Amino acid sequence: MRYITTVLQKGSIAKAAKALNISQSSVVSAIDQAEADLGQPMFRRIPAKGLLATEFGRTVGERLEKFLDEARVLDSDLRGLTGRPGGLLRIGCYAPAAPHVLPTILKALRADYPDIRIDLREGDMQRINDMLTDGEVDVALTYRRQTSDRLPFEPLFRAPPWALLPYPSKLAEQDCVTLAELAELPMVLLDLPGTNAYFRKLFEDNGLDLDIAHSTKSSFVLRGLVAADFGFSILNICGVHDRDGAGGYIARPICGKLDSPLFGVAYSLTAERSALVQSVLSTCRDVVESGTLQPLVTQDQA
């Protein structure tokens, strides 16, 4: 079953064999046996293009993936009965927040549950939501505003917006900056699903216009552009190094009460009651209660 679902995902026997670390003949044998047992072809062989799944093959593949996913969750639940949850945990994370949030949580998770293996996947908020809905990940660290209301979500903290400013600069010398002061500067916009509208609305709600000088889908490129004095930017989760000015930019709080979205753990309905998901939730709660993440995400908004 795993051989067949991997072929469906990869689109070729060679790629599937490489991903599974087995011989191509083993993959071919699995397909031949399945097609013989089911009495219908699951794939069409197309020269120079590999394999193309038939409608029957796609339907079989969807059911196999669902079964294998449930079997994986069952396996972790059975291991959890021993008091030591184990197995494979698939975690998604909103990419711009990943460098600042993931290391702390993964380190604590490894200490609490050493038998759990982690498969990490990153993406923008829309991609994270799709991965949860499609069952590609069990849990995801993301914002509530872009997560389907049908999916369970446990908030960890509010993430107020921070201004990223060239350093040194006049505004960088202040303890906090206002939206009006920022609106006088060109902006480097993080242009991802959900972020564009959110950042614009912060200014529109205060009757301010924005001058978008550059836009990027990478938070790393964004930092580089701000450091090169192309403008200011805004992020909701900053790391400690964003506040030392060493990279040519610095993060400063934005004054006033602003829309601060919830960041937390969303998880799939299939995995809601699994020992793996409950382990992650328990560890995340402990991390938040310990205050480890506080320096990364909180600020005093005067």
XYZ file of C-alpha atoms in Angstrom:
302
model
C 0.000 0.000 0.000
C 2.821 2.397 0.783
C 4.522 1.571 -2.520
C 1.347 2.359 -4.463
C 0.577 5.615 -2.660
C 4.175 6.772 -3.149
C 3.973 6.075 -6.900
C 0.770 8.118 -7.025
C 2.499 10.988 -5.215
C 5.734 10.902 -7.223
C 4.321 10.040 -10.642
C 7.005 7.533 -11.551
C 8.381 4.186 -10.438
C 11.958 5.487 -10.350
C 11.098 8.456 -8.097
C 8.977 6.271 -5.836
C 11.745 3.677 -5.491
C 14.235 6.410 -4.591
C 11.890 7.917 -1.994
C 11.236 4.487 -0.463
C 14.890 3.408 -0.724
C 13.968 0.140 -2.445
C 14.461 -1.349 -5.902
C 12.275 -0.375 -8.835
C 11.413 -4.033 -9.371
C 9.837 -4.156 -5.897
C 7.594 -1.215 -6.776
C 6.620 -2.792 -10.101
C 5.830 -6.063 -8.353
C 3.571 -4.294 -5.853
C 1.645 -2.537 -8.632
C 1.296 -5.740 -10.679
C 0.041 -7.658 -7.652
C -2.473 -4.955 -6.691
C -3.830 -4.657 -10.227
C -4.123 -8.444 -10.483
C -5.968 -8.655 -7.142
C -8.322 -5.788 -7.963
C -8.873 -6.790 -11.556
C -8.422 -3.296 -12.994
C -5.425 -1.195 -14.044
C -4.417 1.564 -11.633
C -1.914 3.222 -13.945
C -1.332 3.916 -17.617
C 2.283 3.674 -18.781
C 3.148 6.711 -20.907
C 6.572 6.694 -22.635
C 8.886 9.498 -21.486
C 6.254 10.682 -18.980
C 6.147 7.852 -16.464
C 2.886 6.659 -14.954
C -0.510 8.310 -15.119
C -3.106 7.152 -12.598
C -6.455 5.992 -13.915
C -9.617 7.271 -12.255
C -9.831 3.901 -10.535
C -6.210 4.234 -9.401
C -6.800 7.702 -7.947
C -9.822 6.467 -6.013
C -7.876 3.480 -4.660
C -4.979 5.751 -3.756
C -7.190 8.142 -1.785
C -8.623 5.279 0.245
C -5.204 3.738 0.814
C -3.798 7.063 2.059
C -6.725 7.470 4.455
C -6.264 3.931 5.747
C -2.505 4.316 6.186
C -2.999 7.628 7.988
C -5.500 6.073 10.384
C -3.166 3.117 10.909
C -0.312 5.511 11.755
C -2.477 7.324 14.300
C -3.609 3.991 15.773
C 0.015 2.887 16.078
C 0.926 6.057 17.993
C -2.130 5.655 20.227
C -1.169 2.086 21.108
C 2.356 3.248 21.915
C 0.826 5.985 24.046
C -0.796 3.365 26.274
C 2.683 2.589 27.571
C 3.129 6.191 28.688
C 5.754 6.842 25.977
C 4.000 8.116 22.827
C 5.978 7.401 19.688
C 5.715 7.239 15.931
C 5.795 9.793 13.135
C 4.358 13.254 13.768
C 3.866 15.539 10.762
C 4.115 19.198 11.753
C 3.390 22.160 9.522
C 4.518 25.677 10.354
C 3.867 29.127 8.947
C 7.193 29.762 7.232
C 8.022 33.335 8.449
C 7.452 32.260 12.069
C 9.275 28.931 11.798
C 12.842 30.111 12.655
C 11.648 31.793 15.844
C 9.021 29.354 17.136
C 9.970 25.876 15.919
C 13.393 25.387 17.592
C 12.033 26.086 21.087
C 8.983 23.852 20.668
C 10.853 21.008 18.952
C 13.566 21.017 21.607
C 10.943 20.734 24.347
C 9.049 18.055 22.410
C 12.202 15.984 21.995
C 12.906 16.228 25.717
C 9.337 15.298 26.679
C 8.765 12.556 24.082
C 12.033 11.152 22.698
C 10.256 8.351 20.801
C 8.372 10.755 18.522
C 9.866 11.307 15.050
C 9.169 14.645 13.359
C 8.390 15.378 9.710
C 8.462 19.172 9.180
C 6.686 21.050 6.426
C 6.508 24.812 5.900
C 4.240 27.069 3.882
C 2.210 30.248 3.834
C -1.025 30.392 5.797
C -3.188 29.185 2.910
C -0.867 26.265 2.221
C -0.843 25.338 5.912
C -4.642 25.350 5.961
C -4.733 23.132 2.855
C -2.262 20.669 4.384
C -4.420 20.367 7.487
C -7.635 19.975 5.530
C -6.092 17.376 3.190
C -4.499 15.456 6.067
C -0.915 16.098 4.927
C 0.042 17.232 8.433
C -1.283 16.309 11.863
C -0.711 19.673 13.518
C 0.360 23.120 12.396
C 1.760 26.199 14.082
C -0.080 29.045 12.411
C -2.403 32.011 12.825
C -6.060 31.569 13.661
C -7.307 34.019 11.028
C -6.275 31.742 8.158
C -7.335 28.437 9.708
C -10.659 26.839 8.823
C -13.219 27.162 11.599
C -13.900 23.456 11.171
C -10.435 22.599 12.442
C -9.625 22.521 16.174
C -7.279 25.314 17.244
C -5.537 25.945 20.548
C -4.202 29.525 20.908
C -0.735 29.951 22.374
C -0.256 33.735 22.304
C -1.263 36.939 20.565
C 1.247 38.228 18.050
C 1.200 42.040 17.839
C 2.768 43.705 14.790
C 6.355 44.969 14.965
C 7.964 47.568 12.721
C 11.253 46.600 11.068
C 13.372 49.696 10.471
C 16.769 50.391 8.914
C 19.416 50.644 11.617
C 20.649 53.198 12.402
C 17.822 55.583 11.522
C 15.799 58.296 13.231
C 12.774 56.109 13.987
C 15.001 53.252 15.131
C 16.113 55.432 18.048
C 12.552 55.544 19.460
C 11.153 53.048 21.969
C 8.059 52.626 19.805
C 6.801 54.068 16.531
C 3.331 55.091 15.359
C 1.532 54.006 12.219
C 1.447 57.660 11.139
C 5.247 57.861 11.341
C 5.600 54.641 9.347
C 3.134 55.807 6.688
C 5.552 58.604 5.769
C 8.113 55.990 4.661
C 8.137 53.536 1.754
C 7.153 49.997 2.764
C 8.588 46.585 1.965
C 5.497 44.363 2.046
C 5.434 40.669 2.948
C 3.105 39.559 0.170
C 1.649 36.211 1.251
C -1.963 34.991 1.430
C -3.478 36.803 4.402
C -0.588 39.171 5.100
C -1.164 41.679 2.310
C -4.721 42.513 3.358
C -3.878 42.436 7.076
C -0.977 44.920 6.869
C -2.912 47.272 4.585
C -5.919 47.229 6.904
C -3.775 48.285 9.891
C -3.182 51.604 8.124
C -6.579 51.916 6.417
C -8.360 51.613 9.778
C -6.411 54.676 10.894
C -7.068 56.668 7.710
C -3.507 56.278 6.472
C -2.198 55.479 2.999
C 0.707 53.186 2.260
C 3.538 53.638 -0.195
C 4.451 50.071 -1.221
C 7.955 50.343 -2.650
C 8.725 46.617 -2.826
C 6.980 43.348 -2.067
C 8.408 39.889 -1.420
C 7.198 36.471 -0.377
C 10.327 35.817 1.690
C 10.782 37.148 5.220
C 14.554 36.751 4.763
C 14.572 38.912 1.607
C 12.316 41.366 3.425
C 14.887 41.796 6.201
C 17.634 42.316 3.630
C 15.675 45.025 1.821
C 14.945 46.865 5.070
C 18.620 46.620 6.069
C 19.545 48.115 2.683
C 17.283 51.099 3.486
C 14.605 50.374 0.871
C 11.916 51.089 3.455
C 10.288 49.783 6.610
C 8.319 46.569 7.012
C 6.044 44.830 9.501
C 6.162 41.339 10.974
C 4.131 39.847 13.812
C 6.749 37.466 15.190
C 10.343 38.612 15.518
C 13.361 36.850 16.967
C 15.784 38.210 19.518
C 18.313 38.988 16.763
C 15.772 41.273 15.107
C 16.214 43.602 18.049
C 19.971 43.979 18.215
C 20.525 46.022 15.045
C 23.453 43.847 14.017
C 21.933 42.982 10.640
C 21.425 46.584 9.553
C 17.809 46.665 10.714
C 15.983 46.586 14.038
C 12.483 45.695 15.282
C 10.524 48.270 17.242
C 7.040 48.026 18.829
C 4.200 49.899 17.149
C 2.362 52.205 19.548
C -1.325 51.808 20.256
C -3.839 48.967 20.369
C -3.650 47.133 17.069
C -5.175 44.011 15.569
C -2.973 41.278 17.045
C -3.842 37.839 15.641
C -3.756 34.633 17.657
C -0.912 32.223 16.953
C -1.309 28.640 18.043
C -1.681 24.976 17.187
C -4.263 23.815 14.653
C -4.784 20.132 14.082
C -6.676 17.825 11.766
C -9.964 16.235 12.714
C -8.533 12.783 11.990
C -5.704 13.240 14.479
C -7.663 15.234 17.082
C -7.713 12.483 19.711
C -4.366 10.910 18.914
C -1.646 10.622 21.531
C 0.742 12.445 19.184
C -1.434 15.533 18.928
C -2.126 15.583 22.645
C 1.619 15.331 23.257
C 2.265 18.386 21.084
C -0.480 20.371 22.789
C 0.860 19.479 26.221
C 4.398 20.500 25.292
C 3.257 23.770 23.684
C 1.280 24.682 26.800
C 4.332 24.041 28.965
C 6.535 26.155 26.686
C 4.107 29.080 26.828
C 3.683 28.805 30.608
C 7.456 28.755 31.069
C 7.689 32.118 29.316
C 10.291 30.858 26.841
C 8.466 32.353 23.855
C 7.534 35.635 25.524
C 10.661 37.600 24.474
C 9.903 36.669 20.858
C 6.310 37.766 20.551
C 5.229 40.302 23.183
C 5.634 44.003 23.496
C 4.351 46.922 25.568
C 1.979 48.917 23.388
C 1.870 52.387 24.889
